[in-house]
Amino acid sequence: MTKTKWVGTDVTRIDAKDKVCGTLEYMSDLSFPNMIYGAVLRSKYPHALIKKIDTKRAKELDGVVTVLTHEDVPGLNGFGIAIPDQPVLCRDKVRYMGDAIALVGAESKEIAEQALELIEVEYEPLPIVDDPEEAMLDTSPLVHETGNIHNHVKIERGDVEAAFNEAYVVVENTYFTPRQMHAFLEPESGVATIDDDKNITIWCGGQHPYRDQLQVARALGMNPRKIRIINTPAGGAFGGKDEITVQIYLALLVLHTDRPAKIVLSREESVIAGMKRHPMKIYMKTAAAADGTILANEVRVVSDTGAYASLGGPVIGFAIEHSCGAYRVENVRLEGFCVYTNNGVAGAFRGFGANQVTFAVETQVDMIAEKLGMDRLEIRKKNGLRKGDIAALGHKMEASVGLLRTLEAAENSRLWQLREELKAKPGAPHKKRGIGIACSFQGCGLGKGLPDYGAATIELLPNGQFAVGVSCPEIGQGNTTAFVQIAADYIRCSIDDIVMLSGDTGHTLDSGTSTASRSVYTGGNALKLAAGNLHSAISTLAAEILSVPESDIDIEYGSAVSKSCPEKTVSFKKIAELMVERGKTIKGEGYFIWPVSETELEGYVGIPHLLYSYITQIALVEVNTLTGETEVLEAVSVPDPGKAINPQGVEGQSEGGVVMGMGYALTEDTIIEEGITLTRNFSTYILPTSLDMPCEIETIIAEELEPSGPFGAKGIGEAVCVPISPAITNAIHDACGVWMKQIPATPERVYTALKSKEVP
Amino acid sequence: MTLGFIRPETVYEAMEFLSEHKDNSRIVAGATDVMVQMRSAKSTGHAEEKPLWMVDITNIPGLSYVNFENGIVRIGAMTTHRDIARSAVIRDVVPFLADACRSVGSPQIRTRGTIGGNIVNASPAADSLPPLTALSARLRLISRKGPRDVALEEFFKGPYRTIIEPDEILEEVYFEAPESSSGCAFLKLGRRESLAIARLSVAVLLDVDESGKISKAAIAPGACLPMPARITSAEEALIGEIPNEEAVHSASLEVGEEMVRVSGVRWSTEYKKPVVCALTKRAIWKALGVDED
């Protein structure tokens, strides 16, 4: 592996100072002269026909600049990453409370909101469907005329029945998981401008500027080149800004008024209209031999995608791919349904379907270990995937596999080594302590069958610095800092000489999404190719300057050197000066295409993956047996990110992931009853606070270098929030003997489980 | 909905304004509840149609204080939770009220929210109300018609409903300081460690006489009754007893029984009833100086 100066070190985040000082301008902080404020009229019913929309009174209100409806959408009145089934502005039907019907632009936010109240909409309420299993029945009301089952995945391998018959132990359970909210600090918001030639610029926190550009262009019926999207910085996203949020509304407002426009959703509106994690009902039957070998797994998952598809289809595929855990399982019968209901909308969310099934399968594995009297870590080591193994979908693990490395590092952690000692001293007689462990894998990239590629640019600037462009937006994960480090080591320059350009269709080529744990791997590989091309251009000029053949030029940190005559050197700064003098440009572009698995599953796209990150996590909990409260005292997180480009950044992701997975396990759920969202803000949606965090989260980075990755890197943004949830519920079992089959494991649920255990 | 905002400089000015606009005014006493309620109403489409005056009285000098004279503790209605939690008098004389105020929301909410707002908002889950109820606190209300004093327990009509007139302002809450030999405790169960609305809480105030017997007892649970109240049956189970597990247990059971009697059986009762008993037990022992946590 190439020797590095920056990669692998704790370089300070490039946005740290501005974020800490509060000087970084997020999109909702931007303003322009003569700007109007937009507000969106949302549906009054979770399911209804629209009979009439009358905007006359709203238009007459003083200070209202425009009121737009479906009639004012010039292009396709729809958006959606997979299929554009969500109307920009509804014409004849609403399918959830977040559906948009009209859009107001006014001189102030207050006037815009007042105008919303003056828009008269006549509805004919329809029966709602709020249970995904009911939605699958022929008798159910239809959310979409095409049927309520949006996607069905079915994969069988081996002989499941025979395996169940010969198994020593079989565990069979049904699990339920909640509708977790991304809860980014910055709700969906942005600003837009339009120039005299009708070129539109949109600043809006997002995760894929080029796809935003495409979706906006499609809705406006415009050439995408006339639309510039700037996604960086986003005030948090976690998948919840992967889909279109307010970009099209901003574009419509500026197009119809020729004035700059701004939209900032309130938290309540964000909660009602925005994406969530798919709630799933998971049936799982798992068989094992007496020695702990997992023989078979039967899985049936029903996933509630709400009113529109977004990425619900790929999420159920991903869930099925990960439903047998990071284990070899030869006999599988896996089936998943992604179903429409009138319950909000669900889409991409950190983990992308792995969180739900990992909770189920990691509980199953602990149950098997208990029945066999086997050590919980041993059973995982025994069945855990190794390089070259065949995984559940029948595909070979061709890339680096670090699972065992993470399990072994977890085994050696202080928490695991001292577990009996730590458990023995609870804080009070009515409190019980337990330790739980869980592991998982996480597919990186978009998977087989979906085009996955990315480009990057490096340009020598007149002052000797380098402009580095990768369009994958900075959504808080730290990828821009990683790109700076990677670029500096490939270019061989100082990180101080990098000017980072991110998330802007105007200044960067398409590098794809900041999702799927893919941006560092994609951007890094594209930068590697770009740096090669840059070096050729530098060598050409350096050869001229040093009067040596181009083949004699070597690139060192900060300069070009003659191999044959090492005292002949020319600095990048000098080369830049001569470049300007001679009217030249020195630039490198890199285009990277993802490698994919050899296995093709006919009829499916997005599965399987070639590359996975791996992780093992441990939790120490204390359960209050009088109240059912669970406190996570300490956690250990052992990710395999491939090469850790920035170890401190990996630690940051790891700690944030642990807390997000803890909220998922213990407190978080967006409650929707009969299509109405009840938990509309953070007083009732229970995010953990700093006081709820474990006192200590130890991150041990277990690097299993990936040969195809930049400096050996894979991705780590998602895996860090996945196995911690079942590690916590397994710890609850270890503490007081109850299996939590539904999360969040609220005090009521734990208490009820404890009580029913007492009754034999 | 049209909103007006006014910030009177004096109590007199506030009273004048309220008497003129009694049909469409709401007092702002920190805004940590009223703003949330208004946003919630807006997001559910239940916002009021008529124009509304928001009368912010937090700027009026002389309504924020903690006084302790002649055995009476007086707290100005605009005293913030933060100031009460930090008050040397409160921490010394009635530490469970300091604990309750410290458990309110977050530092931001405690710095804005006031005890007066907490009382008049009349949420069944209000943190300051169980200790104030256990202390048999009284309230002084003022209006252009003059002042009147009412007992805290008589102030409430139901959840979020009180007897305060639209032109009245709560000026102060006051109570007799308990004997120095007494012990008190406030325990709260929330859905998280901070920024948590009480799911259940309980305040206990006890005095033990020279013979070691419990001579006085006040037990006031929160978040499980429609409005604050003491549970006399629970108190009676303790009075005259030398502290023992059986008496504490039966007192705690009385609290659970009373909750079911008053609030009825709900989906949450199966959980709340045993847990309020457990919480009460721990609070009684804590007031007696035995703290398990």
JSON list of C-alpha atoms in Angstrom, two decimals, chain A residues 198-317:
[
{"chain": "A", "resi": 198, "resn": "LYS", "atom": "CA", "xyz": [-34.24, 31.69, -16.57]},
{"chain": "A", "resi": 199, "resn": "ASN", "atom": "CA", "xyz": [-31.27, 29.82, -15.10]},
{"chain": "A", "resi": 200, "resn": "ILE", "atom": "CA", "xyz": [-32.27, 28.55, -11.69]},
{"chain": "A", "resi": 201, "resn": "THR", "atom": "CA", "xyz": [-29.94, 28.00, -8.72]},
{"chain": "A", "resi": 202, "resn": "ILE", "atom": "CA", "xyz": [-31.18, 26.03, -5.71]},
{"chain": "A", "resi": 203, "resn": "TRP", "atom": "CA", "xyz": [-29.39, 25.84, -2.35]},
{"chain": "A", "resi": 204, "resn": "CYS", "atom": "CA", "xyz": [-30.97, 22.98, -0.46]},
{"chain": "A", "resi": 205, "resn": "GLY", "atom": "CA", "xyz": [-29.48, 20.40, 1.89]},
{"chain": "A", "resi": 206, "resn": "GLY", "atom": "CA", "xyz": [-29.59, 17.13, -0.03]},
{"chain": "A", "resi": 207, "resn": "GLN", "atom": "CA", "xyz": [-27.70, 13.94, -0.78]},
{"chain": "A", "resi": 208, "resn": "HIS", "atom": "CA", "xyz": [-27.36, 13.79, -4.56]},
{"chain": "A", "resi": 209, "resn": "PRO", "atom": "CA", "xyz": [-27.19, 17.11, -6.42]},
{"chain": "A", "resi": 210, "resn": "TYR", "atom": "CA", "xyz": [-27.30, 15.61, -9.91]},
{"chain": "A", "resi": 211, "resn": "ARG", "atom": "CA", "xyz": [-30.39, 13.55, -9.17]},
{"chain": "A", "resi": 212, "resn": "ASP", "atom": "CA", "xyz": [-32.04, 16.56, -7.56]},
{"chain": "A", "resi": 213, "resn": "GLN", "atom": "CA", "xyz": [-31.22, 18.43, -10.75]},
{"chain": "A", "resi": 214, "resn": "LEU", "atom": "CA", "xyz": [-32.84, 15.70, -12.83]},
{"chain": "A", "resi": 215, "resn": "GLN", "atom": "CA", "xyz": [-35.97, 15.54, -10.69]},
{"chain": "A", "resi": 216, "resn": "VAL", "atom": "CA", "xyz": [-36.38, 19.33, -10.68]},
{"chain": "A", "resi": 217, "resn": "ALA", "atom": "CA", "xyz": [-35.80, 19.51, -14.45]},
{"chain": "A", "resi": 218, "resn": "ARG", "atom": "CA", "xyz": [-38.35, 16.77, -15.04]},
{"chain": "A", "resi": 219, "resn": "ALA", "atom": "CA", "xyz": [-41.01, 18.57, -13.00]},
{"chain": "A", "resi": 220, "resn": "LEU", "atom": "CA", "xyz": [-40.28, 21.88, -14.67]},
{"chain": "A", "resi": 221, "resn": "GLY", "atom": "CA", "xyz": [-39.94, 20.46, -18.17]},
{"chain": "A", "resi": 222, "resn": "MET", "atom": "CA", "xyz": [-36.60, 22.23, -18.45]},
{"chain": "A", "resi": 223, "resn": "ASN", "atom": "CA", "xyz": [-33.11, 21.40, -19.62]},
{"chain": "A", "resi": 224, "resn": "PRO", "atom": "CA", "xyz": [-31.23, 20.15, -16.53]},
{"chain": "A", "resi": 225, "resn": "ARG", "atom": "CA", "xyz": [-28.28, 22.33, -17.51]},
{"chain": "A", "resi": 226, "resn": "LYS", "atom": "CA", "xyz": [-30.33, 25.41, -16.66]},
{"chain": "A", "resi": 227, "resn": "ILE", "atom": "CA", "xyz": [-30.66, 24.21, -13.09]},
{"chain": "A", "resi": 228, "resn": "ARG", "atom": "CA", "xyz": [-27.82, 24.36, -10.61]},
{"chain": "A", "resi": 229, "resn": "ILE", "atom": "CA", "xyz": [-28.14, 22.48, -7.34]},
{"chain": "A", "resi": 230, "resn": "ILE", "atom": "CA", "xyz": [-26.00, 23.09, -4.26]},
{"chain": "A", "resi": 231, "resn": "ASN", "atom": "CA", "xyz": [-26.45, 20.46, -1.53]},
{"chain": "A", "resi": 232, "resn": "THR", "atom": "CA", "xyz": [-23.47, 21.18, 0.75]},
{"chain": "A", "resi": 233, "resn": "PRO", "atom": "CA", "xyz": [-23.71, 21.79, 3.67]},
{"chain": "A", "resi": 234, "resn": "ALA", "atom": "CA", "xyz": [-26.73, 19.85, 4.87]},
{"chain": "A", "resi": 235, "resn": "GLY", "atom": "CA", "xyz": [-27.66, 20.16, 8.52]},
{"chain": "A", "resi": 236, "resn": "GLY", "atom": "CA", "xyz": [-27.93, 16.41, 8.84]},
{"chain": "A", "resi": 237, "resn": "ALA", "atom": "CA", "xyz": [-29.66, 14.03, 6.43]},
{"chain": "A", "resi": 238, "resn": "PHE", "atom": "CA", "xyz": [-29.23, 10.33, 7.39]},
{"chain": "A", "resi": 239, "resn": "GLY", "atom": "CA", "xyz": [-31.05, 9.33, 4.20]},
{"chain": "A", "resi": 240, "resn": "GLY", "atom": "CA", "xyz": [-34.00, 11.60, 4.91]},
{"chain": "A", "resi": 241, "resn": "LYS", "atom": "CA", "xyz": [-32.85, 14.16, 2.35]},
{"chain": "A", "resi": 242, "resn": "ASP", "atom": "CA", "xyz": [-32.01, 11.61, -0.35]},
{"chain": "A", "resi": 243, "resn": "GLU", "atom": "CA", "xyz": [-35.43, 12.11, -1.89]},
{"chain": "A", "resi": 244, "resn": "ILE", "atom": "CA", "xyz": [-36.68, 15.49, -3.12]},
{"chain": "A", "resi": 245, "resn": "THR", "atom": "CA", "xyz": [-37.84, 17.64, -0.22]},
{"chain": "A", "resi": 246, "resn": "VAL", "atom": "CA", "xyz": [-38.45, 21.32, -1.10]},
{"chain": "A", "resi": 247, "resn": "GLN", "atom": "CA", "xyz": [-36.28, 21.66, -4.23]},
{"chain": "A", "resi": 248, "resn": "ILE", "atom": "CA", "xyz": [-39.15, 21.50, -6.72]},
{"chain": "A", "resi": 249, "resn": "TYR", "atom": "CA", "xyz": [-41.27, 23.93, -4.68]},
{"chain": "A", "resi": 250, "resn": "LEU", "atom": "CA", "xyz": [-38.40, 26.43, -4.64]},
{"chain": "A", "resi": 251, "resn": "ALA", "atom": "CA", "xyz": [-37.97, 26.05, -8.39]},
{"chain": "A", "resi": 252, "resn": "LEU", "atom": "CA", "xyz": [-41.69, 26.55, -9.05]},
{"chain": "A", "resi": 253, "resn": "LEU", "atom": "CA", "xyz": [-41.75, 29.69, -6.92]},
{"chain": "A", "resi": 254, "resn": "VAL", "atom": "CA", "xyz": [-38.81, 31.36, -8.67]},
{"chain": "A", "resi": 255, "resn": "LEU", "atom": "CA", "xyz": [-40.03, 30.26, -12.09]},
{"chain": "A", "resi": 256, "resn": "HIS", "atom": "CA", "xyz": [-43.47, 31.79, -11.57]},
{"chain": "A", "resi": 257, "resn": "THR", "atom": "CA", "xyz": [-42.40, 34.99, -9.81]},
{"chain": "A", "resi": 258, "resn": "ASP", "atom": "CA", "xyz": [-38.90, 35.79, -11.12]},
{"chain": "A", "resi": 259, "resn": "ARG", "atom": "CA", "xyz": [-37.93, 36.50, -7.52]},
{"chain": "A", "resi": 260, "resn": "PRO", "atom": "CA", "xyz": [-35.66, 34.64, -5.10]},
{"chain": "A", "resi": 261, "resn": "ALA", "atom": "CA", "xyz": [-37.58, 32.32, -2.79]},
{"chain": "A", "resi": 262, "resn": "LYS", "atom": "CA", "xyz": [-37.04, 30.58, 0.52]},
{"chain": "A", "resi": 263, "resn": "ILE", "atom": "CA", "xyz": [-38.79, 27.69, 2.21]},
{"chain": "A", "resi": 264, "resn": "VAL", "atom": "CA", "xyz": [-38.03, 26.42, 5.71]},
{"chain": "A", "resi": 265, "resn": "LEU", "atom": "CA", "xyz": [-40.24, 23.64, 7.02]},
{"chain": "A", "resi": 266, "resn": "SER", "atom": "CA", "xyz": [-41.27, 23.79, 10.65]},
{"chain": "A", "resi": 267, "resn": "ARG", "atom": "CA", "xyz": [-40.41, 20.74, 12.74]},
{"chain": "A", "resi": 268, "resn": "GLU", "atom": "CA", "xyz": [-44.08, 19.74, 12.80]},
{"chain": "A", "resi": 269, "resn": "GLU", "atom": "CA", "xyz": [-44.37, 19.91, 9.01]},
{"chain": "A", "resi": 270, "resn": "SER", "atom": "CA", "xyz": [-41.09, 18.05, 8.62]},
{"chain": "A", "resi": 271, "resn": "VAL", "atom": "CA", "xyz": [-42.37, 15.28, 10.88]},
{"chain": "A", "resi": 272, "resn": "ILE", "atom": "CA", "xyz": [-45.68, 14.94, 9.05]},
{"chain": "A", "resi": 273, "resn": "ALA", "atom": "CA", "xyz": [-44.41, 15.26, 5.47]},
{"chain": "A", "resi": 274, "resn": "GLY", "atom": "CA", "xyz": [-40.89, 13.85, 5.72]},
{"chain": "A", "resi": 275, "resn": "MET", "atom": "CA", "xyz": [-39.38, 10.40, 5.32]},
{"chain": "A", "resi": 276, "resn": "LYS", "atom": "CA", "xyz": [-39.12, 7.80, 8.09]},
{"chain": "A", "resi": 277, "resn": "ARG", "atom": "CA", "xyz": [-37.54, 4.40, 8.59]},
{"chain": "A", "resi": 278, "resn": "HIS", "atom": "CA", "xyz": [-39.81, 1.57, 7.40]},
{"chain": "A", "resi": 279, "resn": "PRO", "atom": "CA", "xyz": [-41.64, -0.13, 10.25]},
{"chain": "A", "resi": 280, "resn": "MET", "atom": "CA", "xyz": [-41.41, -3.86, 9.65]},
{"chain": "A", "resi": 281, "resn": "LYS", "atom": "CA", "xyz": [-43.08, -6.99, 10.94]},
{"chain": "A", "resi": 282, "resn": "ILE", "atom": "CA", "xyz": [-40.56, -9.78, 10.71]},
{"chain": "A", "resi": 283, "resn": "TYR", "atom": "CA", "xyz": [-41.35, -13.45, 11.06]},
{"chain": "A", "resi": 284, "resn": "MET", "atom": "CA", "xyz": [-38.20, -15.52, 11.51]},
{"chain": "A", "resi": 285, "resn": "LYS", "atom": "CA", "xyz": [-37.64, -19.24, 11.99]},
{"chain": "A", "resi": 286, "resn": "THR", "atom": "CA", "xyz": [-34.02, -20.26, 12.46]},
{"chain": "A", "resi": 287, "resn": "ALA", "atom": "CA", "xyz": [-32.55, -23.73, 12.78]},
{"chain": "A", "resi": 288, "resn": "ALA", "atom": "CA", "xyz": [-29.20, -24.77, 14.21]},
{"chain": "A", "resi": 289, "resn": "ALA", "atom": "CA", "xyz": [-27.26, -27.96, 14.76]},
{"chain": "A", "resi": 290, "resn": "ALA", "atom": "CA", "xyz": [-26.15, -29.10, 18.21]},
{"chain": "A", "resi": 291, "resn": "ASP", "atom": "CA", "xyz": [-22.72, -27.55, 17.63]},
{"chain": "A", "resi": 292, "resn": "GLY", "atom": "CA", "xyz": [-24.27, -24.16, 16.91]},
{"chain": "A", "resi": 293, "resn": "THR", "atom": "CA", "xyz": [-23.99, -24.26, 13.11]},
{"chain": "A", "resi": 294, "resn": "ILE", "atom": "CA", "xyz": [-26.87, -22.26, 11.67]},
{"chain": "A", "resi": 295, "resn": "LEU", "atom": "CA", "xyz": [-28.61, -24.60, 9.24]},
{"chain": "A", "resi": 296, "resn": "ALA", "atom": "CA", "xyz": [-31.58, -22.70, 7.91]},
{"chain": "A", "resi": 297, "resn": "ASN", "atom": "CA", "xyz": [-33.47, -19.42, 8.11]},
{"chain": "A", "resi": 298, "resn": "GLU", "atom": "CA", "xyz": [-37.01, -18.72, 7.04]},
{"chain": "A", "resi": 299, "resn": "VAL", "atom": "CA", "xyz": [-37.94, -15.06, 6.93]},
{"chain": "A", "resi": 300, "resn": "ARG", "atom": "CA", "xyz": [-41.06, -13.15, 6.01]},
{"chain": "A", "resi": 301, "resn": "VAL", "atom": "CA", "xyz": [-40.94, -9.36, 6.19]},
{"chain": "A", "resi": 302, "resn": "VAL", "atom": "CA", "xyz": [-43.80, -6.92, 5.68]},
{"chain": "A", "resi": 303, "resn": "SER", "atom": "CA", "xyz": [-42.60, -3.36, 5.32]},
{"chain": "A", "resi": 304, "resn": "ASP", "atom": "CA", "xyz": [-44.80, -0.26, 5.57]},
{"chain": "A", "resi": 305, "resn": "THR", "atom": "CA", "xyz": [-43.62, 2.25, 2.98]},
{"chain": "A", "resi": 306, "resn": "GLY", "atom": "CA", "xyz": [-46.53, 4.61, 3.50]},
{"chain": "A", "resi": 307, "resn": "ALA", "atom": "CA", "xyz": [-48.13, 6.52, 0.68]},
{"chain": "A", "resi": 308, "resn": "TYR", "atom": "CA", "xyz": [-45.35, 6.57, -1.90]},
{"chain": "A", "resi": 309, "resn": "ALA", "atom": "CA", "xyz": [-42.57, 4.33, -3.15]},
{"chain": "A", "resi": 310, "resn": "SER", "atom": "CA", "xyz": [-39.45, 6.50, -2.81]},
{"chain": "A", "resi": 311, "resn": "LEU", "atom": "CA", "xyz": [-36.81, 3.84, -2.00]},
{"chain": "A", "resi": 312, "resn": "GLY", "atom": "CA", "xyz": [-39.20, 1.39, -0.33]},
{"chain": "A", "resi": 313, "resn": "GLY", "atom": "CA", "xyz": [-38.57, -1.18, -3.05]},
{"chain": "A", "resi": 314, "resn": "PRO", "atom": "CA", "xyz": [-34.76, -1.26, -2.70]},
{"chain": "A", "resi": 315, "resn": "VAL", "atom": "CA", "xyz": [-35.09, -1.13, 1.11]},
{"chain": "A", "resi": 316, "resn": "ILE", "atom": "CA", "xyz": [-37.06, -4.40, 1.24]},
{"chain": "A", "resi": 317, "resn": "GLY", "atom": "CA", "xyz": [-34.50, -6.01, -1.09]}
]
